[in-house]
Amino acid sequence: MYAILDIETTGGKFNEEGITEIAIYKFDGHAIVDQFISLVNPEREIQPFVVNLTGINSNMLKNAPKFYEVAKRIVEITEDCIIVAHNSSFDYRILKTEFKRLGFPFKRKTLCTVELSQQLIPDMPSYSLGKLTRSLGIPMSDRHRANGDAMATVKLFKMLLHKDLDKAIVKDAIKVEKKSSIAPNLKDIIDNLPSDTGVYYIHNADGEIIYIGKSNNIRKRIVQHFTGTNSKSKKIQRLVNTVTYEKTGSELAALLKESAEIKTHKPIFNRALRRTIFTHALYQYTDSNGYINLEIDKSNRQETPIITFSTRLSAKNFLFKAVDQFELCQKLTGLYTTKSSCFKYDVKECEGACINEEPVAAYNQRVKQLINKYSYQNKDMLIIDRGRTIEEKTVFLIENGIFKGMGYFDLNHQINNRAILSSIITPMENNRDTQHIIQNYMRRNKRLKIVDLK
């Protein structure tokens, strides 16, 4: 039996939040058998950004029951159930905090639909509840309200149960409550961190940087470091004295800055993790018949690759999709070994470059379209991404295929004027790591704005 729930809170400092709304659906694996939905008077101030997000304000909660008045119902409906939530660690922590204030120990097993979705439905563009349900065609109403989000989670969980044919992942994903807790000094550090995209620096008592990382949610990532039970996490927990950070807004900016800062500072806990992250690449060569061939090989060759990959498998997956998109020959891309025609020619999906039937110029033009789309070699261009505020944008400058640096701007004339553009760009090193990071990011983020510099 499952208790699928969502909680809205007041926001505020870690473990000082209060519940403003709760929705729980008791689910037997097939249908909803019970439910509880209620506003809750948190007896504390609601943060303004939360009011704007949820629409729940203090006036709505004046006559709502206080938590102690609904606590018995929550215990009853979740008894002998596994709690299921989208980011269950948050909802479960909030519930335990409220019960702790009443002097009541609240313990349940939990399942997280974020983690299950990442395992059962890989390669989704986002695993936030709103974007994930939209991508999966799951209808959703009252976003950021407990009932709407809980019902969407029910529908998502049904889909996940259906996809988990052997039930192994669901069984393995059940997490018994961890006994470890965050030490008081670590809680103080967490309280001062933002939930924004950026780079963070973990320092020891001497101020030395012992670890550098990037995250789309700095605070959440540091909580993971401070609650982790692996060897590295435990060492960090023992040595950490403070955490500093730099907001970047753009994930690409965070990735580039993280890479550069690790090379500069060489933190002790980054060294084992920061070996070459791109092992394979896509190269081109022209055969004796004049056709441009593509091939996947290790990334240690001298010539400049079209694009780099973390694994051979990811390179092959990319190339299979590119062959379909650009109508290329499987034989001339190394995906089909044969001395005659390729498979696609046999099913009339190849124009015959594999047996010299298609004109060389026509075939090569499509190959060049692929190269032009995924390589920025010899290009002058700007990559525009989100900034640190709503009004701001991040700009990355590429000149003649070389990454020059990045900066922030508010007005378009700042990038349209080359002199002003140069002044806002902070120079950064161009190397194989930056090339891989930029190409991989461009490949994954189809909505990036690219500006060609004439």
GROMACS .gro file of N, CA and C in nm, residues 186 202-206 208 210 233-242 268-269:
model
   60
  186LEU      N    1   2.681   2.183   1.038
  186LEU     CA    2   2.652   2.168   0.896
  186LEU      C    3   2.517   2.231   0.862
  202ILE      N    4   3.388   2.405  -0.120
  202ILE     CA    5   3.390   2.356   0.018
  202ILE      C    6   3.530   2.379   0.076
  203HIS      N    7   3.536   2.452   0.188
  203HIS     CA    8   3.663   2.489   0.250
  203HIS      C    9   3.683   2.417   0.382
  204ASN      N   10   3.809   2.390   0.417
  204ASN     CA   11   3.839   2.336   0.550
  204ASN      C   12   3.866   2.451   0.647
  205ALA      N   13   3.909   2.418   0.769
  205ALA     CA   14   3.928   2.520   0.873
  205ALA      C   15   4.037   2.620   0.838
  206ASP      N   16   4.130   2.582   0.751
  206ASP     CA   17   4.238   2.673   0.710
  206ASP      C   18   4.199   2.757   0.588
  208GLU      N   19   4.134   2.641   0.297
  208GLU     CA   20   4.171   2.574   0.171
  208GLU      C   21   4.048   2.510   0.107
  210ILE      N   22   3.870   2.221  -0.055
  210ILE     CA   23   3.890   2.076  -0.059
  210ILE      C   24   3.800   2.009  -0.164
  233SER      N   25   3.195   1.154   0.101
  233SER     CA   26   3.103   1.240   0.175
  233SER      C   27   3.140   1.248   0.323
  234LYS      N   28   3.176   1.133   0.381
  234LYS     CA   29   3.211   1.132   0.523
  234LYS      C   30   3.338   1.214   0.551
  235LYS      N   31   3.435   1.207   0.459
  235LYS     CA   32   3.558   1.286   0.475
  235LYS      C   33   3.527   1.435   0.465
  236ILE      N   34   3.442   1.470   0.369
  236ILE     CA   35   3.404   1.611   0.354
  236ILE      C   36   3.332   1.660   0.479
  237GLN      N   37   3.241   1.578   0.535
  237GLN     CA   38   3.167   1.616   0.655
  237GLN      C   39   3.261   1.641   0.773
  238ARG      N   40   3.369   1.564   0.780
  238ARG     CA   41   3.464   1.582   0.891
  238ARG      C   42   3.549   1.709   0.875
  239LEU      N   43   3.580   1.742   0.751
  239LEU     CA   44   3.676   1.850   0.726
  239LEU      C   45   3.614   1.986   0.697
  240VAL      N   46   3.487   1.989   0.654
  240VAL     CA   47   3.428   2.115   0.609
  240VAL      C   48   3.418   2.217   0.723
  241ASN      N   49   3.450   2.339   0.689
  241ASN     CA   50   3.435   2.450   0.783
  241ASN      C   51   3.337   2.554   0.730
  242THR      N   52   3.339   2.575   0.600
  242THR     CA   53   3.246   2.670   0.538
  242THR      C   54   3.229   2.635   0.390
  268ILE      N   55   4.161   1.836  -0.317
  268ILE     CA   56   4.200   1.698  -0.289
  268ILE      C   57   4.090   1.598  -0.323
  269PHE      N   58   3.963   1.638  -0.309
  269PHE     CA   59   3.854   1.543  -0.334
  269PHE      C   60   3.802   1.548  -0.477
   0.00000   0.00000   0.00000
